[in-house]
XYZ file of C-alpha atoms in Angstrom:
600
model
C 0.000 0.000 0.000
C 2.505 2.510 1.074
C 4.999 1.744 -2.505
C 1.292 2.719 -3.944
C 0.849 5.161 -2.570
C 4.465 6.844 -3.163
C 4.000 6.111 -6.883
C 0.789 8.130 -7.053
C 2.743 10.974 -5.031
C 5.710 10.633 -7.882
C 2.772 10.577 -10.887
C 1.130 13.534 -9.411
C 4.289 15.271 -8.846
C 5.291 14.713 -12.285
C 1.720 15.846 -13.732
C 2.365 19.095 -11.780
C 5.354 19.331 -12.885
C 4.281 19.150 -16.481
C 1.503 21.820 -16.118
C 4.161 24.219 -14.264
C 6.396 24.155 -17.443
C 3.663 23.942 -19.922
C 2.929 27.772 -20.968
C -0.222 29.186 -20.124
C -2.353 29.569 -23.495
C -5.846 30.236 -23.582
C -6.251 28.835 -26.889
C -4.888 25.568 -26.157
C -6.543 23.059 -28.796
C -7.593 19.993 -27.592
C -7.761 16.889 -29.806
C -10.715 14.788 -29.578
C -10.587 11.506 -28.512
C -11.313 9.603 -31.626
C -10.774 5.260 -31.468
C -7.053 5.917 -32.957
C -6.451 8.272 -29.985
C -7.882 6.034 -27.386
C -6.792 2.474 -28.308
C -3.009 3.479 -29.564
C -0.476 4.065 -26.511
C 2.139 6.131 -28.817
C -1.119 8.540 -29.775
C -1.848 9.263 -26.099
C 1.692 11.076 -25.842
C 0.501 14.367 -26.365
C -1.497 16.400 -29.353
C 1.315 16.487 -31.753
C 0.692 12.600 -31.651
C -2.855 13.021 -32.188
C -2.641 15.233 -34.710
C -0.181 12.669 -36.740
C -2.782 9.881 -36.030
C -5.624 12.138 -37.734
C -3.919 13.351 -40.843
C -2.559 9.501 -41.466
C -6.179 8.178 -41.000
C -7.423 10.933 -43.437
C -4.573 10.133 -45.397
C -5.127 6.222 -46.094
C -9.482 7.178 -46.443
C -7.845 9.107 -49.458
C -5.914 6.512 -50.780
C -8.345 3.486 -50.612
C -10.926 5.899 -52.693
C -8.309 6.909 -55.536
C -6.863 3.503 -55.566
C -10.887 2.148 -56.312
C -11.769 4.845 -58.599
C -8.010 4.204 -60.489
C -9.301 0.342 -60.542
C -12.551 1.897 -62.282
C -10.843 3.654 -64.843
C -8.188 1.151 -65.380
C -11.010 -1.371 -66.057
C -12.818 1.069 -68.820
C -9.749 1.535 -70.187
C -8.966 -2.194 -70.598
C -12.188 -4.076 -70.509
C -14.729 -2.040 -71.281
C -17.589 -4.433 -71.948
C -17.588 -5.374 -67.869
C -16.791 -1.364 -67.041
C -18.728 0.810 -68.844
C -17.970 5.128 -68.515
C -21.323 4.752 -67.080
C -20.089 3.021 -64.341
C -17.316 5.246 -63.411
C -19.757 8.068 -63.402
C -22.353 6.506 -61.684
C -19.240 5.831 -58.585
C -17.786 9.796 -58.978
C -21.555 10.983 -59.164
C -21.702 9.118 -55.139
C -18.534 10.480 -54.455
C -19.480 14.062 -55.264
C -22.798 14.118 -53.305
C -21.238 12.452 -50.371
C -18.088 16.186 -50.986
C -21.255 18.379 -51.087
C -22.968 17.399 -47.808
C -19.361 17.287 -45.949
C -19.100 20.812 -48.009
C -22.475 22.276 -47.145
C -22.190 21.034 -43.236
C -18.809 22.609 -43.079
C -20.249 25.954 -44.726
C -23.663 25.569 -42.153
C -21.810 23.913 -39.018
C -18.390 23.495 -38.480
C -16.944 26.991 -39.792
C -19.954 28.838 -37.125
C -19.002 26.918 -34.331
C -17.483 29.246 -31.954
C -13.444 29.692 -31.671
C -13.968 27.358 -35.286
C -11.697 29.325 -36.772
C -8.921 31.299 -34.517
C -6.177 32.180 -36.869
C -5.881 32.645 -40.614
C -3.367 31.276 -43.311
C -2.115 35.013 -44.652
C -0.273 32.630 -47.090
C -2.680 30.455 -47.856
C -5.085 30.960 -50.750
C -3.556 33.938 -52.973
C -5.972 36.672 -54.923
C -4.351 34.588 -58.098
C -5.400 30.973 -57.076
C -8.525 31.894 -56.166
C -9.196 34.069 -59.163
C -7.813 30.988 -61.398
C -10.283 28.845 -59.250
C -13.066 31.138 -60.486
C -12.193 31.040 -63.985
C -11.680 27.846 -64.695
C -14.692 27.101 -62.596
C -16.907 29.150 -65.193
C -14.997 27.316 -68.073
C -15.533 24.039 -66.107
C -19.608 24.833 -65.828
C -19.927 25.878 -69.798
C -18.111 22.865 -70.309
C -20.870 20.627 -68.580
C -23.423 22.771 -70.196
C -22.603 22.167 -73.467
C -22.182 18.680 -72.660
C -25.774 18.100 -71.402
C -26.714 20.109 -74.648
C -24.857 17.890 -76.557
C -26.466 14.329 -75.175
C -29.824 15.987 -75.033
C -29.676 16.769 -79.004
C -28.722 12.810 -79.385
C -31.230 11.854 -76.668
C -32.040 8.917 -78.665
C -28.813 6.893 -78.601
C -27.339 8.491 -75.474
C -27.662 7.481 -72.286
C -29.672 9.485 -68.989
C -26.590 9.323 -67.345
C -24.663 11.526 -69.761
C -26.913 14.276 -68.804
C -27.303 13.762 -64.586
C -23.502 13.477 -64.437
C -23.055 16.673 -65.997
C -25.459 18.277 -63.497
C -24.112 16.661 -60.707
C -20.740 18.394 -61.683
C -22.316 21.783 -62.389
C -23.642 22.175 -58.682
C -20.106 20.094 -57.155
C -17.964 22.986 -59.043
C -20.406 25.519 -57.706
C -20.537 24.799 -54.182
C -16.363 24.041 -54.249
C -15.704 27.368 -56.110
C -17.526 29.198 -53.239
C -16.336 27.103 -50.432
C -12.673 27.582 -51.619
C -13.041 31.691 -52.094
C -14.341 32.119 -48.689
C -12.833 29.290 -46.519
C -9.312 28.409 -47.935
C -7.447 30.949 -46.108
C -8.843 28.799 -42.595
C -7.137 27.464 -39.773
C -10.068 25.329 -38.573
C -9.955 24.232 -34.453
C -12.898 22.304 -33.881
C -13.969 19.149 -35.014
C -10.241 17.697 -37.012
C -10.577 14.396 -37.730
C -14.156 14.703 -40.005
C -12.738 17.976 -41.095
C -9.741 16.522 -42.587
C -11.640 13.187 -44.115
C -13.757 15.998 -45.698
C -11.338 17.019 -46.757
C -8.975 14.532 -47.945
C -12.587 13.044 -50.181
C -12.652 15.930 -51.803
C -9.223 15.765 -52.770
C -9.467 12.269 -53.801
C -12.669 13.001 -55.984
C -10.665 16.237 -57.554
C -7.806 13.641 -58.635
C -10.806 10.767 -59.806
C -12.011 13.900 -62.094
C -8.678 14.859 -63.437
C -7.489 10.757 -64.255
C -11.139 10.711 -65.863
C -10.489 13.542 -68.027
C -7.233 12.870 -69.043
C -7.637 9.390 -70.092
C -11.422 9.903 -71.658
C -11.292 10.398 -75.357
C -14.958 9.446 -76.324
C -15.332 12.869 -77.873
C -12.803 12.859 -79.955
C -13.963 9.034 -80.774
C -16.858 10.326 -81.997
C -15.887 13.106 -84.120
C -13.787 10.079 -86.010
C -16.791 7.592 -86.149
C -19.017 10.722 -88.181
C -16.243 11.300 -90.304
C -15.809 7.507 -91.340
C -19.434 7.466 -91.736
C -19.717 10.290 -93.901
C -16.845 8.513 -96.059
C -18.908 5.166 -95.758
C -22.341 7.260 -97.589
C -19.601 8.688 -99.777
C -19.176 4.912 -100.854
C -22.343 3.959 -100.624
C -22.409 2.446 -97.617
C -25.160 3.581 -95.123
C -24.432 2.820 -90.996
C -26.778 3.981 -88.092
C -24.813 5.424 -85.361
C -25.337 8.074 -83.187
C -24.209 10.774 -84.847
C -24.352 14.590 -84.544
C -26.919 16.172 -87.027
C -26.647 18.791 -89.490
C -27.608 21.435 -87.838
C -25.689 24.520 -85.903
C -26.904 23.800 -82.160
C -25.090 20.351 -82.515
C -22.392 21.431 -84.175
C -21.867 24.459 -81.595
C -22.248 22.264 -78.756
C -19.948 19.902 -79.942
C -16.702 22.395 -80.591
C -17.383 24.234 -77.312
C -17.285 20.794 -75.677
C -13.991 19.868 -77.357
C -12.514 23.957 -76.846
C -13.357 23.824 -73.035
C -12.349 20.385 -72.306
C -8.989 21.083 -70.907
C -9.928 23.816 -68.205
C -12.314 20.873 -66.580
C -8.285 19.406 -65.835
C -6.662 22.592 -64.600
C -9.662 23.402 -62.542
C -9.626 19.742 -60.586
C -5.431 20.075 -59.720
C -6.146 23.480 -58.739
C -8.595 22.811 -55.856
C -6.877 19.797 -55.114
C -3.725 22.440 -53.986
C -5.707 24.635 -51.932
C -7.587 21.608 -50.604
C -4.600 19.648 -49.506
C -2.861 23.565 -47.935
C -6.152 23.722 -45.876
C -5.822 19.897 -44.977
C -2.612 21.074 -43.498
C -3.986 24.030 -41.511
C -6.547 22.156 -39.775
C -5.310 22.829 -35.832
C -2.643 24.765 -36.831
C -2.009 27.878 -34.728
C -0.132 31.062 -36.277
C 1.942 33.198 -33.994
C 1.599 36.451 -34.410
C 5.225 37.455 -35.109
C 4.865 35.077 -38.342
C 1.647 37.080 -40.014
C 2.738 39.434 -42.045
C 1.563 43.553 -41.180
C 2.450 43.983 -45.087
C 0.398 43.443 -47.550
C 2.006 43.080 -51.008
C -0.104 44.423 -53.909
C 0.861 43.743 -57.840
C 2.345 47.523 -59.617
C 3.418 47.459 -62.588
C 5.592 50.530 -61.872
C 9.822 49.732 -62.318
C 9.399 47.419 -65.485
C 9.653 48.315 -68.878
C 11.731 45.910 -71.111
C 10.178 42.942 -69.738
C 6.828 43.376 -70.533
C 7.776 45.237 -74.148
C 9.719 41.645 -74.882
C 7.020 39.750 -73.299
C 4.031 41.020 -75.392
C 6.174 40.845 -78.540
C 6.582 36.986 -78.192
C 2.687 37.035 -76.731
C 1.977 38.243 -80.270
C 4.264 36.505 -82.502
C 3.302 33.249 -80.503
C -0.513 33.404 -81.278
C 0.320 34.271 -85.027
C 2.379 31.194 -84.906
C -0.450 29.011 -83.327
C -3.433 30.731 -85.535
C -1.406 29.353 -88.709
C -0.588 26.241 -87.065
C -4.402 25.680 -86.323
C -5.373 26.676 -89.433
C -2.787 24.181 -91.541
C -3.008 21.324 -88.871
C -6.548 20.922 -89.104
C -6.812 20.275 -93.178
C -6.461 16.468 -94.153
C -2.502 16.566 -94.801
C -1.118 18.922 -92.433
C 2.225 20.703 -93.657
C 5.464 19.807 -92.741
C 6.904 23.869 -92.858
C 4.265 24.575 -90.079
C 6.080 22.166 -87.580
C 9.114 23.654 -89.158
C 7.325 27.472 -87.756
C 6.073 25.865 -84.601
C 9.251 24.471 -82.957
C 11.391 27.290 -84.601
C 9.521 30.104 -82.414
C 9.998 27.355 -79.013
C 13.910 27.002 -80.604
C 13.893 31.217 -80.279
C 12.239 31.761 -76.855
C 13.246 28.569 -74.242
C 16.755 29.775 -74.768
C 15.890 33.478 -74.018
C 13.734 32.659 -71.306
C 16.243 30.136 -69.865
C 19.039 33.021 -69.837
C 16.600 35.292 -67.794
C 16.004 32.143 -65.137
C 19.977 32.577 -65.091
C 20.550 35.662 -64.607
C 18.000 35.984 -62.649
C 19.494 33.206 -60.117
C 23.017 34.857 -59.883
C 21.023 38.390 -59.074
C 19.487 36.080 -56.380
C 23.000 35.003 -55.261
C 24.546 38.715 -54.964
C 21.550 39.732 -53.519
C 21.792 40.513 -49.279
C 18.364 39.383 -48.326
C 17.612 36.668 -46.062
C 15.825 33.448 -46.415
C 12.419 32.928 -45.159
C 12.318 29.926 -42.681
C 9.246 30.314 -41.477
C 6.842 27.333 -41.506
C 4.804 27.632 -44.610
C 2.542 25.143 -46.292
C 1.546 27.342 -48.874
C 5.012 27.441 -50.421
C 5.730 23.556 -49.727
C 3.216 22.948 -51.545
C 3.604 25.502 -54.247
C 7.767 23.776 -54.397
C 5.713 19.812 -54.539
C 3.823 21.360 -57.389
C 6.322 22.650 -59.613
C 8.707 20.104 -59.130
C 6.369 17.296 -59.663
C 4.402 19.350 -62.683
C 7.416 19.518 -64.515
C 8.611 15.826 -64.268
C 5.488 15.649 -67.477
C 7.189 18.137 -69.822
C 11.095 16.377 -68.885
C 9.904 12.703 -69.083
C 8.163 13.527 -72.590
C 11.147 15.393 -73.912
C 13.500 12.218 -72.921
C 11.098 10.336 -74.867
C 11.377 12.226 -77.736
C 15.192 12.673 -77.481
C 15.195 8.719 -77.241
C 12.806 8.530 -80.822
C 15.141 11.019 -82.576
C 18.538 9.820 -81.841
C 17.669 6.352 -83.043
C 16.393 7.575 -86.090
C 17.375 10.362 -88.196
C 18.632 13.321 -86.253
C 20.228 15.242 -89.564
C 16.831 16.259 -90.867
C 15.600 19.742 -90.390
C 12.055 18.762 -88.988
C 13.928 15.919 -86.676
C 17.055 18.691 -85.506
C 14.404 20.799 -84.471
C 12.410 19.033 -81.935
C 15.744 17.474 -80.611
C 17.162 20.892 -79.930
C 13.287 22.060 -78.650
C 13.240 18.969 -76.449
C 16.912 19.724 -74.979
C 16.304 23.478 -74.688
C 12.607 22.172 -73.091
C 14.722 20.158 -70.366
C 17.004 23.122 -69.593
C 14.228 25.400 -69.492
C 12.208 24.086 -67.006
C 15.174 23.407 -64.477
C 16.630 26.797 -64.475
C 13.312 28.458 -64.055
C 12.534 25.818 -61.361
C 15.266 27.058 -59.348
C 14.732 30.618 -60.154
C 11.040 30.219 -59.091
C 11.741 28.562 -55.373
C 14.807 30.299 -54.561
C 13.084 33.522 -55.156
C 9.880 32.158 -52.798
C 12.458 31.381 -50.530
C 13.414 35.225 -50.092
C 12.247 37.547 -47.339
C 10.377 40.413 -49.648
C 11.960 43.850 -49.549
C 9.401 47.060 -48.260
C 9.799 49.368 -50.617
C 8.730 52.432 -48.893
C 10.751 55.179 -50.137
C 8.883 54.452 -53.797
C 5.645 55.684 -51.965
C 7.684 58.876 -50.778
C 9.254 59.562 -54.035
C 5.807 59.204 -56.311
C 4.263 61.393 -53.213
C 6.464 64.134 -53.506
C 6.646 64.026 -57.744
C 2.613 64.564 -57.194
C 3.139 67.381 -55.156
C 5.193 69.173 -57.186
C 3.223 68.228 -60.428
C 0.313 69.472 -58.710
C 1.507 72.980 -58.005
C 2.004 74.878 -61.831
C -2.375 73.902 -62.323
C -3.452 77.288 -60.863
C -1.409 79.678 -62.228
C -2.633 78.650 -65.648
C -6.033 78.627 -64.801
C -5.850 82.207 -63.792
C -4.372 83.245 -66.982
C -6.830 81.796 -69.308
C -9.950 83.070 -67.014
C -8.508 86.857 -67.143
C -7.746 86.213 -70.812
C -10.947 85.253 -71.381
C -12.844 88.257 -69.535
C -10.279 91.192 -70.985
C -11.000 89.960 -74.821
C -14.433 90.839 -75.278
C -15.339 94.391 -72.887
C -16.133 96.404 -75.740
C -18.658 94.294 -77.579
C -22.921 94.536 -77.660
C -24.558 92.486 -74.921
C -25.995 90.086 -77.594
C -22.147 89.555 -79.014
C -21.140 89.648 -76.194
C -23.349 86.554 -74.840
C -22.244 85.129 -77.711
C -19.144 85.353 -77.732
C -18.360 84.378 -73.983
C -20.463 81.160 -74.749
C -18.095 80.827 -77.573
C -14.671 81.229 -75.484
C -16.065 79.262 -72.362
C -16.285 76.392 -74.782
C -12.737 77.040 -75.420
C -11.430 78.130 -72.697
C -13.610 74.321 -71.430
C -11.779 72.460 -74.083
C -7.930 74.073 -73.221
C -8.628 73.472 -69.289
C -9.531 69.149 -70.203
C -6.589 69.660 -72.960
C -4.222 71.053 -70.163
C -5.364 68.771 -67.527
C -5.097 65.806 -69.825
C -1.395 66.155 -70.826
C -0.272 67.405 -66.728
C -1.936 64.215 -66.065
C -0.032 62.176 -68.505
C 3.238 64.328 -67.476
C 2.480 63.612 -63.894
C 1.945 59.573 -64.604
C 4.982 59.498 -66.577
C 7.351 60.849 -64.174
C 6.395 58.948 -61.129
C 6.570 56.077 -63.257
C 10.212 57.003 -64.813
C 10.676 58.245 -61.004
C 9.984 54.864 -59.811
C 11.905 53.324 -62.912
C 15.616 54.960 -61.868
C 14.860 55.142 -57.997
C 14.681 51.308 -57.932
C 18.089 49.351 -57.553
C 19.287 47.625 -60.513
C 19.034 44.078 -58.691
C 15.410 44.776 -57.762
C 14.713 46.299 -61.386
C 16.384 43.121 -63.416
C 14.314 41.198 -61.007
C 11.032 42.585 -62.050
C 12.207 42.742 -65.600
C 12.823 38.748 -65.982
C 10.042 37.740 -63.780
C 7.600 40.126 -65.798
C 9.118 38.218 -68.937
C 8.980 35.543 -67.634
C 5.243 35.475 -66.630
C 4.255 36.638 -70.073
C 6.034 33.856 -72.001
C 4.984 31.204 -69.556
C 1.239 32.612 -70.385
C 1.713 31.882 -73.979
C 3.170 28.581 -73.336
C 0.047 27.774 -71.178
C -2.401 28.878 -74.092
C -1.156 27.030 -77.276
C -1.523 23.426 -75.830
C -4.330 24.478 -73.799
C -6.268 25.590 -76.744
C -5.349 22.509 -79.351
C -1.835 22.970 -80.767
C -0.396 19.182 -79.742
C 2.558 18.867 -82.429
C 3.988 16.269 -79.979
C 1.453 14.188 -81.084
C 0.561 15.526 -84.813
C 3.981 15.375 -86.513
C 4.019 11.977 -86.075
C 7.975 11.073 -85.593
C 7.158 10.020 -82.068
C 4.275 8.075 -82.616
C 5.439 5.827 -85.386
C 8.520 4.809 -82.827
C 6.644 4.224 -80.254
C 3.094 3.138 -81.762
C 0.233 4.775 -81.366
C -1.111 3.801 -77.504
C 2.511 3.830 -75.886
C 2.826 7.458 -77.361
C -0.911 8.699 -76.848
C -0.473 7.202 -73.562
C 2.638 9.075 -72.833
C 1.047 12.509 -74.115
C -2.015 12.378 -71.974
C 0.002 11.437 -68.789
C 2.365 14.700 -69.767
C 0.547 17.045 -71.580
C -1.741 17.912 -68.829
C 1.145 18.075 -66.690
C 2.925 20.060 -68.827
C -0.296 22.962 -68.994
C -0.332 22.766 -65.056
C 3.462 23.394 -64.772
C 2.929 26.791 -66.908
C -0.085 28.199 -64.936
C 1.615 27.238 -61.781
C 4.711 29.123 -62.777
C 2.902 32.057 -63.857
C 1.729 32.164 -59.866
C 5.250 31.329 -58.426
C 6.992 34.169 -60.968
C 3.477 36.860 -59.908
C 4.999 36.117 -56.421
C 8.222 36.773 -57.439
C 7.779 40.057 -58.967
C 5.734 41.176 -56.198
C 8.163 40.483 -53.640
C 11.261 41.538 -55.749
């Protein structure tokens, strides 16, 4: 009795102990005591423990449901008499309505609990993520429109599900779009564990959406079956098939379909980012010494060359892809317009690979320090480009692989072995210029504010002098007229004197923009000012980059070198595991370099 009793003295000593050296915070969180928590002795160690236990539990819930709805595809892709695409819509159809009531009771319940949500990610969810969560969110519900318009025109040989899936998606992108705008910047302290299964479905049925639309072709199936039909009535041949009518509400319903079918992609990997950041918030508490009091906005003040070289390969780039849409569509495509197409990517990966450069070595000789404060956002944003760009790299090596062994001495084959190389080197250097410039404590540039202040003042000043003049200009001309004249003639000369004060206002105006701006130009240092330059450059090429794949131009697959190594399902295989890849990797570098520039 009395060794039990001195071992409940030592315990409780120890317990005091504990809460003596423990700080004192109000907001301590408090993990509830789920089965993991209760039944495992290593989880009971403390909330850190806890917190492991919940996001590895959330974790595997994720992976069971993308390894079954992989198994889904796989089998439609394979066997698709015993999996139909009905099947694998019918499964994401439950997965979505089981993501909009976790959704809706997050939006009704868990966010308006009280202390729900104590602290806020400032890094978390960016004005430019959201906005591209918006956008391709609209593209993503015209898509589904003109999908259900589509199957409802061929009613007869289509099936109901073609048109509930479709609507099923329209209110799933809905509800997400609004739940990421408003929520993704949360810390969330109540309720964990369903919170981060909620989560971590969601996720799961984001990455289900994106391996559907990647690996579904039955559009594009289609559009072949009508035009071997056609050539079969040609013949003489008649078929019944489902095919699109003559008439413009088909046919409109049908290219919108294929024009918006790659933003239904971009939008599912971007909410799965922001998904899995707030995944990683949940119970996270922010200091206040780590939010920061500054908010950086986007000015386009201190750059000049950049953007003049960026819009002049903007331009020349969508003349290039115009004329390569415009040849690459007819029935024998051209071999000089794959000549033109990789002979503009031959001119600008090289330039833009010299500005990742010397934009690295301006990084080196810069003084600033690195940021080691804990941030998910930028983890996540480093996962993303790293792992975006392995679909560009590993299609270029395939490439390199196909020329080499056959004829690299011809002119078409030389160059898409040099655009493959320069692809490779491309994507590194601006890799490394992209994190080690998110990896830089952002510079306050306060004495712009002063200088463009004081330019305004000054500016200001010389505007009432000249008003003066032209009022007692105006009343001396016309004393010794009639009254009728003279009525007249001052209705005349205010009109005048109306149209020299806008004139004069006008051009101080422009004056007074143009030298804060060449003000803010030469007061900048030259490290900060190359900065902006390449990273302005830089944003504008990757732009055009993201809209010629995006919008059809797929010479990868079109020129054929490639495909007639390889045969056609190893290569078409290859493309649609790294051309969708490749069109992330460009909008997700347009966001790292935005961040860049802002912080430079």
């Amino acid at each position: 009795m009395s060794g039990k009793k001195v071992s409940k003295q030592k315990s409780c000593q120890l317990c005091k102990n504990r809460s003596a050296s423990a700080p004192h915070d109000t907001s301590t969180i408090h993990y509830e005591k789920f089965w993991l928590y209760r039944h495992c002795s290593s989880v009971q160690q403390g909330d850190r423990q806890a917190q492991k236990a919940g996001q590895l539990f959330s974790g595997l819930l994720a992976m069971n449901v993308v390894f079954l709805g992989s198994a889904f595809v796989s089998s439609m892709i394979f066997n698709h008499v015993a999996i139909t695409l009905a099947d694998v819509w019918i499964l994401l159809s439950i997965l979505k309505v089981l993501c909009l009531c976790w959704i809706i009771y997050y939006l009704l319940g868990t966010s308006r609990q009280p202390h729900a949500v104590l602290y806020r990610d400032p890094h978390a969810g960016p004005l430019w993520i959201r906005g591209s969560v918006l956008l391709f969110g609209i593209f993503s519900i015209l898509l589904n429109t003109f999908h259900i318009g589509y199957s409802a025109v061929l009613i007869q040989c289509k099936s109901r599900v073609e048109i509930v899936f479709p609507s099923i998606e329209i209110l799933f992108i809905c509800t997400q779009a609004f739940f990421l705008w408003h929520h993704s910047k949360d810390c969330i302290q109540v309720q964990h564990n369903f919170t981060r299964c909620g989560l971590m479905l969601t996720i799961a049925t984001n990455l289900l959406l994106w391996l559907l639309s990647v690996t579904n072709d039955t559009i594009h199936m289609e559009i072949e079956s009508q035009l071997r039909e056609v050539e079969q009535r040609f013949a003489g041949n008649e078929t019944v098939s489902c095919t699109c009518p003559n008439t413009t509400i088909c046919k409109v319903f049908q290219k919108g379909y294929i024009l918006l079918y790659p933003f239904n992609t971009e939008f599912c990997l971007v909410c799965c980012s922001v998904l899995y950041v707030m995944w990683k918030n949940v119970g996270r508490r922010i200091s206040h010494h780590h939010v920061p009091h500054i908010k950086h906005k986007f000015k386009l003040q201190g750059v000049v060359f950049g953007p003049l070289l960026g819009v002049i390969a903007v331009i020349i780039g969508i003349c290039v892809f115009m004329m390569y849409q415009i040849q690459a569509t007819s029935s024998v495509p051209d071999r000089q317009v794959f000549v033109m197409f990789y002979s503009y990517y031959v001119v600008l990966l090289p330039l833009m690979s010299m500005g990742a450069v010397a934009g690295t070595i301006i990084h080196a000789l810069e003084k600033k320090e690195l940021d080691t404060v804990k941030n998910p956002t930028r983890s996540l944003d480093v996962i993303l480009l790293m792992g975006a760009a392995l679909g560009q790299i590993g299609m270029s090596y395939f490439s390199i692989v196909a020329l080499v062994a056959t004829d690299p001495r011809e002119l078409l084959n030389s160059l898409i072995l040099s655009y493959s190389v320069l692809l490779i080197l491309q994507t590194i250097t601006q890799n490394v210029f992209i994190i080690d410039g998110l990896h830089r404590q952002p510079l306050v540039a306060i004495t712009e504010a002063r200088h463009t202040g004081h330019d305004r003042h000054h500016a200001a000043a010389p505007e009432l002098p000249e008003e003066e003049e032209t009022t007692t200009s105006s009343k001396q001309g016309h004393t010794h007229s009639s009254k009728e004249e003279e009525t007249k003639g001052e209705q005349i000369h205010e009109a005048c004197d109306q149209r020299r004060m806008s004139m004069l206002e006008l051009g101080q105006e422009i004056r007074r923009a143009s030298l804060s701006y060449i003000h803010s130009y030469s007061h900048l240092s030259w490290k900060r000012r190359a900065l902006r330059e390449i990273s302005f450059f830089l944003v504008l090429c990757n732009i055009i980059l993201w809209v010629i794949p995006t919008f059809g131009a797929h010479p990868v697959f079109e020129n054929g070198l490639e495909k007639s190594f390889y045969g056609y399902s190893t290569w078409f295989a290859i493309v649609n595991f790294g051309l969708p890849l490749g069109v992330f990797y460009r909008m997700h570098s347009v966001g790292g370099l935005l961040e860049v520039y802002v912080t430079a």
